[in-house]
Coordinates of C-alpha atoms in Angstrom, one line a residue:
Chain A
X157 CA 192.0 102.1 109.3
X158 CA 193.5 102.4 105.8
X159 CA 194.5 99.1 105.7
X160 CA 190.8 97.5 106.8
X161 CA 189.3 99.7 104.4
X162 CA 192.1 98.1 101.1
X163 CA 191.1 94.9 102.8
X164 CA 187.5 95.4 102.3
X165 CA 188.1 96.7 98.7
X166 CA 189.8 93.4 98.1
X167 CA 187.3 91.3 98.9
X168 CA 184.4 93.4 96.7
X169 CA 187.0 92.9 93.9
X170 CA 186.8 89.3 94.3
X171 CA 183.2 88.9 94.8
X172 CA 183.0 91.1 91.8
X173 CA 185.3 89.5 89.4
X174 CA 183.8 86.2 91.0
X175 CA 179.7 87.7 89.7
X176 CA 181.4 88.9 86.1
X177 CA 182.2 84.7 85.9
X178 CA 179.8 83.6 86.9
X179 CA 177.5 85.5 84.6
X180 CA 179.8 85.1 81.8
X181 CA 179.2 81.5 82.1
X182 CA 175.5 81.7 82.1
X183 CA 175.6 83.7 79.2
X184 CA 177.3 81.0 77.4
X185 CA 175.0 78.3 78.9
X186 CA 171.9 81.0 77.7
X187 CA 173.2 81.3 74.2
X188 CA 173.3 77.3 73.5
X189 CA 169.9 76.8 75.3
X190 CA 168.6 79.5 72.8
X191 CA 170.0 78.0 69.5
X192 CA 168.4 74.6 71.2
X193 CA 165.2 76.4 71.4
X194 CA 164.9 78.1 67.9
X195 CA 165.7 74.5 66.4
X196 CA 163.1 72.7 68.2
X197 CA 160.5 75.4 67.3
X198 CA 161.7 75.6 63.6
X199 CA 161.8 71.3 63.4
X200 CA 158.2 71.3 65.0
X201 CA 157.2 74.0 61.9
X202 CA 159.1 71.6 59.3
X203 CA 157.4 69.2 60.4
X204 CA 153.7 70.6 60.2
X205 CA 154.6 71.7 57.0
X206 CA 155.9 68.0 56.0
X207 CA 152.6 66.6 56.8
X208 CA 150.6 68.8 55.0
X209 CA 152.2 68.6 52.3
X210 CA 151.8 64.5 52.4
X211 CA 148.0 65.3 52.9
X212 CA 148.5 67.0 49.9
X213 CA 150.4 65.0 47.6
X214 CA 147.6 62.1 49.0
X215 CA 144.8 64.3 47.7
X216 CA 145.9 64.2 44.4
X217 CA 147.3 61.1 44.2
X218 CA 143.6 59.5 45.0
X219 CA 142.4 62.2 42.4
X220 CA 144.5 60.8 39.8
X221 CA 143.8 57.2 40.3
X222 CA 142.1 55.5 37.7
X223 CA 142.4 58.6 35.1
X224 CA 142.8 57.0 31.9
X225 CA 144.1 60.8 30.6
X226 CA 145.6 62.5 33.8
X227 CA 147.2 65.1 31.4
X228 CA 143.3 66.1 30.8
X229 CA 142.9 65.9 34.2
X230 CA 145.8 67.8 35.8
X231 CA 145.2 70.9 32.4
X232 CA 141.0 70.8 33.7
X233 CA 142.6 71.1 37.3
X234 CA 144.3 74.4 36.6
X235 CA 148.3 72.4 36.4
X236 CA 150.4 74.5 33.9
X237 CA 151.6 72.0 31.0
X238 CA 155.3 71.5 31.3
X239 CA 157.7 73.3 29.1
X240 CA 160.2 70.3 28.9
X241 CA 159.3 66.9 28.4
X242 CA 160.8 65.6 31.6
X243 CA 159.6 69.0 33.7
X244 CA 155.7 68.1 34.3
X245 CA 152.8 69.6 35.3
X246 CA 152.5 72.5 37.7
X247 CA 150.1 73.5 40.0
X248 CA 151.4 77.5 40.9
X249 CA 151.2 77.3 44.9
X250 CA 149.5 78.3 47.2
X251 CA 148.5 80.2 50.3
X252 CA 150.4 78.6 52.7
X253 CA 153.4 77.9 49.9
X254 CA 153.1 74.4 48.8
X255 CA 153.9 73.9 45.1
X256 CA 152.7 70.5 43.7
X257 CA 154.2 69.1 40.3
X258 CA 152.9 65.9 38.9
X259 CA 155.0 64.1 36.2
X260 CA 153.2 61.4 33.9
X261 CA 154.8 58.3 32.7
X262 CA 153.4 55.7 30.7
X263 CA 154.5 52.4 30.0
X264 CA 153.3 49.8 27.5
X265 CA 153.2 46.1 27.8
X266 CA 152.0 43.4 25.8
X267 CA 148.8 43.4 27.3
X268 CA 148.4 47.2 28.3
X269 CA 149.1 50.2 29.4
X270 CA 150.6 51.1 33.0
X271 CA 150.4 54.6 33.7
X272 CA 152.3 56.5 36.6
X273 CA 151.9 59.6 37.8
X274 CA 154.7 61.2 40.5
X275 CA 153.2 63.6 42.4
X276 CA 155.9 66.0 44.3
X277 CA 154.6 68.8 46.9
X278 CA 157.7 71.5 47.3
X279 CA 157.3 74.5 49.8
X280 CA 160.1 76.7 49.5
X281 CA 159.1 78.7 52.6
X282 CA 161.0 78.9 55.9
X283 CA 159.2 79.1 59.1
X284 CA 160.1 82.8 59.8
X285 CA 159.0 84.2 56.4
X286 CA 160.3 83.6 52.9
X287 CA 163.8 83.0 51.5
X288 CA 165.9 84.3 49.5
X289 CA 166.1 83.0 46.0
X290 CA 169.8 81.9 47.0
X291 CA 168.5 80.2 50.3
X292 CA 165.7 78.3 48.0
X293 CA 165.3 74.7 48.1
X294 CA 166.3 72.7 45.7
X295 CA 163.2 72.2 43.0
X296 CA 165.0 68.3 42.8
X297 CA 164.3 68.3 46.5
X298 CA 160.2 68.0 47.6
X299 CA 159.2 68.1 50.7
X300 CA 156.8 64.9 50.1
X301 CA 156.6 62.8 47.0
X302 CA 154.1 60.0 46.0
X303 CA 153.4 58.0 42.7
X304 CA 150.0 57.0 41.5
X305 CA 149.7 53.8 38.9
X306 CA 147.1 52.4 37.0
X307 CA 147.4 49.1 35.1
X308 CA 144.7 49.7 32.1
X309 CA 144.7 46.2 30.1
X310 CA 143.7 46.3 27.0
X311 CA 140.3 45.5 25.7
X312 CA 139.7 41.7 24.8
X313 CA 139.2 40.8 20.9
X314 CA 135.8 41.0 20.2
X315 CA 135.4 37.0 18.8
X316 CA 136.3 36.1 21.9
X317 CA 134.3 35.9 25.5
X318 CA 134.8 39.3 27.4
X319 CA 135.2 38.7 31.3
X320 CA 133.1 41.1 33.1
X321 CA 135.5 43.2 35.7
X322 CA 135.4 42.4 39.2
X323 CA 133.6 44.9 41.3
X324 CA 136.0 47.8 42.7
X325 CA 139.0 46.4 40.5
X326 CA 137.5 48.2 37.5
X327 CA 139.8 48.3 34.7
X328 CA 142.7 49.3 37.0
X329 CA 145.1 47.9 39.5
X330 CA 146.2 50.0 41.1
X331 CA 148.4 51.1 44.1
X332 CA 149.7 53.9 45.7
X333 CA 153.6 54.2 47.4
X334 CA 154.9 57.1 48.5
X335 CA 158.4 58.8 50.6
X336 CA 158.2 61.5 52.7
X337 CA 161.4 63.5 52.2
X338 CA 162.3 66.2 54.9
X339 CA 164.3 69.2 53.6
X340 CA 163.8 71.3 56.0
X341 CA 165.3 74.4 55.2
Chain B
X196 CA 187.2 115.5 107.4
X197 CA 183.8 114.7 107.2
X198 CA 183.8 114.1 103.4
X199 CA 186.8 112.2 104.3
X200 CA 185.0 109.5 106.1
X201 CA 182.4 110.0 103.9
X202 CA 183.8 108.8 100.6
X203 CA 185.0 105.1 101.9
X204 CA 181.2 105.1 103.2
X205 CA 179.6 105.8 100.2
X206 CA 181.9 103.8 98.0
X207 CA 181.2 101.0 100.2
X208 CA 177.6 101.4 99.2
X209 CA 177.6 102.0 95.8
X210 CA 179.7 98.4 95.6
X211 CA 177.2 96.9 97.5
X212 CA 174.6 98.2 95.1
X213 CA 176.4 97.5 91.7
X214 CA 176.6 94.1 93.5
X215 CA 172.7 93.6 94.5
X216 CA 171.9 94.5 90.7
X217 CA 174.1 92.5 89.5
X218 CA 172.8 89.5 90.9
X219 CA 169.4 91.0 90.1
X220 CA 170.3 91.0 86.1
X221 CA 171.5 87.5 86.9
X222 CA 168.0 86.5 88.4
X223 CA 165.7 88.5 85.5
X224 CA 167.7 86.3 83.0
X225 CA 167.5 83.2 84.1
X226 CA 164.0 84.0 84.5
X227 CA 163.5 85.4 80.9
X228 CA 165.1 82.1 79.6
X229 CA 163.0 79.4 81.4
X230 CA 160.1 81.9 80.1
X231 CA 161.7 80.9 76.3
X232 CA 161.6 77.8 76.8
X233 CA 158.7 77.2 78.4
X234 CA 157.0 78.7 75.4
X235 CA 158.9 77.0 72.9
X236 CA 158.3 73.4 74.5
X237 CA 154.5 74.5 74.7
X238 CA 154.9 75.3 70.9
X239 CA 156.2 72.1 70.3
X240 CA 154.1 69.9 71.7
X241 CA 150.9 71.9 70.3
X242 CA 151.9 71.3 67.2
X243 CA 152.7 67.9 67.3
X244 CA 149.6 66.7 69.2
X245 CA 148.1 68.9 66.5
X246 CA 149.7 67.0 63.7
X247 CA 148.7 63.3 65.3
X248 CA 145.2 63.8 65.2
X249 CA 145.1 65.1 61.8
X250 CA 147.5 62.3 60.4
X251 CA 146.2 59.6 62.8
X252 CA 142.6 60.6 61.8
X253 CA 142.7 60.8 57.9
X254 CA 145.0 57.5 57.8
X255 CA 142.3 55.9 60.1
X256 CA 139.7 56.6 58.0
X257 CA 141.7 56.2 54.5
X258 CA 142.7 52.5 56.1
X259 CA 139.2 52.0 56.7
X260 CA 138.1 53.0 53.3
X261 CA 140.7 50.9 51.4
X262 CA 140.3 48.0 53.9
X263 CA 136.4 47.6 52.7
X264 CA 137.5 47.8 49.2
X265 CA 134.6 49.3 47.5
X266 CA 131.6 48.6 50.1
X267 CA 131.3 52.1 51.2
X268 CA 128.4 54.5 50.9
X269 CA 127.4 57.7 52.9
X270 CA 124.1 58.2 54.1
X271 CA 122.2 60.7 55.9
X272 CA 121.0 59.5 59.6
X273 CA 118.9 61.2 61.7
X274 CA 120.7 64.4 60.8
X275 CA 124.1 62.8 60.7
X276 CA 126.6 62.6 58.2
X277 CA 127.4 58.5 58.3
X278 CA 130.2 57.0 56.2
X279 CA 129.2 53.4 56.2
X280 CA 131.6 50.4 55.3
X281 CA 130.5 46.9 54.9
X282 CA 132.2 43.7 56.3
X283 CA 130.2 40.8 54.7
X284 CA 131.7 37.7 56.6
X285 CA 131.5 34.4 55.9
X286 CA 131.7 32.8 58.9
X287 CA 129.4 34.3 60.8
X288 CA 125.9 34.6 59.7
X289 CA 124.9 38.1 58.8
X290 CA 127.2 40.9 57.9
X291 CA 128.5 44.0 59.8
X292 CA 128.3 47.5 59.1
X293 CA 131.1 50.0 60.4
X294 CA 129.2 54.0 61.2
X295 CA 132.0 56.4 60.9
X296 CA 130.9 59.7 62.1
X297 CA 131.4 63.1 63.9
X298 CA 129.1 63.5 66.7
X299 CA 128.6 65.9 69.3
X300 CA 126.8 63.9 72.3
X301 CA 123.6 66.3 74.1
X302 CA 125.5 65.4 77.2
X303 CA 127.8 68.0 77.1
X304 CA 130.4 64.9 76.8
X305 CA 133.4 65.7 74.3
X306 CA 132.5 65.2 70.6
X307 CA 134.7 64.1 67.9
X308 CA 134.7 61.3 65.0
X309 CA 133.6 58.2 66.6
X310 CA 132.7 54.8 65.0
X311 CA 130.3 51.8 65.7
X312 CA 130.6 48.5 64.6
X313 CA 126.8 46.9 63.9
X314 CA 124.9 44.0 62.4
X315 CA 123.2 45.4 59.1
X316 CA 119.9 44.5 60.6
X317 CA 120.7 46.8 63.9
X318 CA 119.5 50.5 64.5
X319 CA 122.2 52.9 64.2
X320 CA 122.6 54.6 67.6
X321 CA 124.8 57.8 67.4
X322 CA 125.7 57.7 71.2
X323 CA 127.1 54.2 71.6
X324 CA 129.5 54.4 69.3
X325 CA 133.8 54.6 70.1
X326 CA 135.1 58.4 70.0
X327 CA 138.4 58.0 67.9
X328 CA 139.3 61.2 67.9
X329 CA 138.2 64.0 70.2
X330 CA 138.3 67.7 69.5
X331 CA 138.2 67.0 65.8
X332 CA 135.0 67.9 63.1
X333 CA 134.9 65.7 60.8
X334 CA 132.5 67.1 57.6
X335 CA 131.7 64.3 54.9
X336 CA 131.0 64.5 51.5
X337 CA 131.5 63.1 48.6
X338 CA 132.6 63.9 44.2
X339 CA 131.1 61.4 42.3
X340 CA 133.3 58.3 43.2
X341 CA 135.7 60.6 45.9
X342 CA 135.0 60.9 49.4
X343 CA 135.9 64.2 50.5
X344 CA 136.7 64.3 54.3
X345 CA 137.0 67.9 55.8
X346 CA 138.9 68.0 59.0
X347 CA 138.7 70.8 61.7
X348 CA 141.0 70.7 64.4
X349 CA 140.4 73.0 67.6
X350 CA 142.5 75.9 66.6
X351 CA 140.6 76.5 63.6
X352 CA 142.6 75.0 61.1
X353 CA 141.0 73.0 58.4
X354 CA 142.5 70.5 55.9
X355 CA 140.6 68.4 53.6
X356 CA 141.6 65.3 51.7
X357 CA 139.6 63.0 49.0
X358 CA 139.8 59.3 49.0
X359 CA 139.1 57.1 45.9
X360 CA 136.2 54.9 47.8
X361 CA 136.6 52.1 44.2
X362 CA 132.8 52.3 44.0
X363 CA 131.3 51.0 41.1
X364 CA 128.5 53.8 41.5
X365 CA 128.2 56.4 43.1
X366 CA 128.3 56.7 46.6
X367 CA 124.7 57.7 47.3
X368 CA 123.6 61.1 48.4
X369 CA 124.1 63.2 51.5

């Protein structure tokens, strides 16, 4: 009788040592299928965030295209002049975070002026909530950055026979490029 | 003697207990993980669907806009905010209008942005135009020379975006 009782005992032993694997192992298996999870669901936010701020940076690039004085534009628009030469123009961000900085650069030719504007949108926010200033994003690092040029020739000598500008061409040529850049936090 | 034969009996059932909830910890896991990820695969895929019709919509229309290359206009019809872009085409003997617009059909059918491709002499007919994208309002407007699109998806979100529609005038009124 003793010894069919220890026999029994054995065999819960095993069955339980067998469970405390076999859970063990699922909790391993849970822990990497969690961290897989959380990364999907923060790369999904990064990426809503990405696109809006290329809707963004868009908005003001079409805004700026064709200003003969964006640095009028961008002080009328509420953009905080740049401290620095190189800094630019700052517009303070946001409700959902986005920060957009536009940096003007002009360049003269022999027959005008071409005028660039960079347009960077940063967003500094994780998906969770907001960082700490250690955990920010680099400010060299946007999340979405396009350029807005304008060719502005300069005005014919009067003796000779001004060509009227074609319709829609204006006094501009102009074109927009533009990067998306992820930094996901 | 009795509690004797007692213990092994009640040991034996305790084990089989601690056993039963073992496995039924086991069970209530696995279950609360599928839950996780069923929820975070939902989240996922809302969002991206939600992120293709508002970038697939405003680079439509942007496209559009650039592509008629200063024939665009916005007019008022029958109640209906119409962005209108002209094709004039040489080979073919009068010219096209393209009716971008956001219309909700009386028939109960889906509404969304749709667009219609017509000869300018044509009647503009909301309800035969191409939906392009459903569960979307699109609002149209327009700054001076800017055409302001206002999108609102189905979850409330709105985002808005102004396009430089190289106009020589202005675009004409709402």
């Amino acid at each position: 009788m003793t010894q069919i009782t220890a026999h029994e005992g054995n065999k819960s032993n095993v069955l339980l040592t067998e469970l405390v694997i076999v859970i063990l192992f699922f909790a391993l298996t849970a822990v990497t299928a969690m961290q897989m999870f959380v990364g999907a669901h923060q790369k999904s936010r990064s990426n809503a965030l990405v696109n809006r701020a290329m809707i963004i940076a868009q908005d003001w690039a079409e805004r700026l295209n064709g200003q003969l004085r964006p640095e009028d534009f961008l002080t009328q628009a509420g953009f905080a002049q740049p401290d620095e030469a190189d800094a630019g123009y700052c517009l303070p961000e946001d409700a959902e975070g986005n920060e957009v900085r536009a940096v003007v650069l002009r360049e003269r030719f022999d027959a005008g002026e071409l005028v660039t504007v960079k347009i960077s949108v940063l967003n500094n926010r994780r998906q969770f909530g907001e960082v700490d200033e250690a955990e920010q994003v680099s400010p060299s690092a946007p999340f979405a950055a396009l350029s807005s040029a304008s060719y502005f020739p300069d005005a014919p000598p009067p003796d000779s026979h001004p060509q009227p500008p074609e319709s829609g061409q204006a006094q501009s040529d102009e074109h927009i490029d533009g990067s998306v850049m992820d930094h996901a936090a | 003697m009795q509690t004797a034969r007692n213990d092994p009996q009640k040991t034996r059932h305790i084990s089989g207990i601690f056993v039963f909830l073992l496995i039924g910890i086991y069970a209530v896991f696995s279950l609360l993980l599928v839950l996780v990820g069923v929820r975070a695969y939902r989240g996922v895929v809302d969002a991206t669907e939600t992120d293709n019709q508002l970038r697939t919509t405003i680079s439509y229309i942007a496209n559009k806009v650039r592509a008629a290359d200063g024939m665009v206009s916005l007019r008022d019809i029958e109640g209906l905010s119409v962005l209108v872009l002209g094709e004039p085409r040489e080979d073919a003997d009068a010219d096209y209008e393209t009716f971008i617009y956001f219309f909700q059909p009386p028939s109960g059918e889906q509404g969304g942005v749709y667009e219609l491709s017509l000869l300018a002499s044509d009647p503009f007919e909301p309800d035969m135009g191409e939906l392009i994208a459903g569960t979307v309002r699109l609002d149209l407007s327009h700054e001076g020379k800017l055409l302001l699109l206002k999108l609102t998806l189905q979850n409330g979100e709105t985002q808005q975006m102004r396009l430089n529609s190289r106009v020589t005038e202005g675009l004409g009124g709402v």
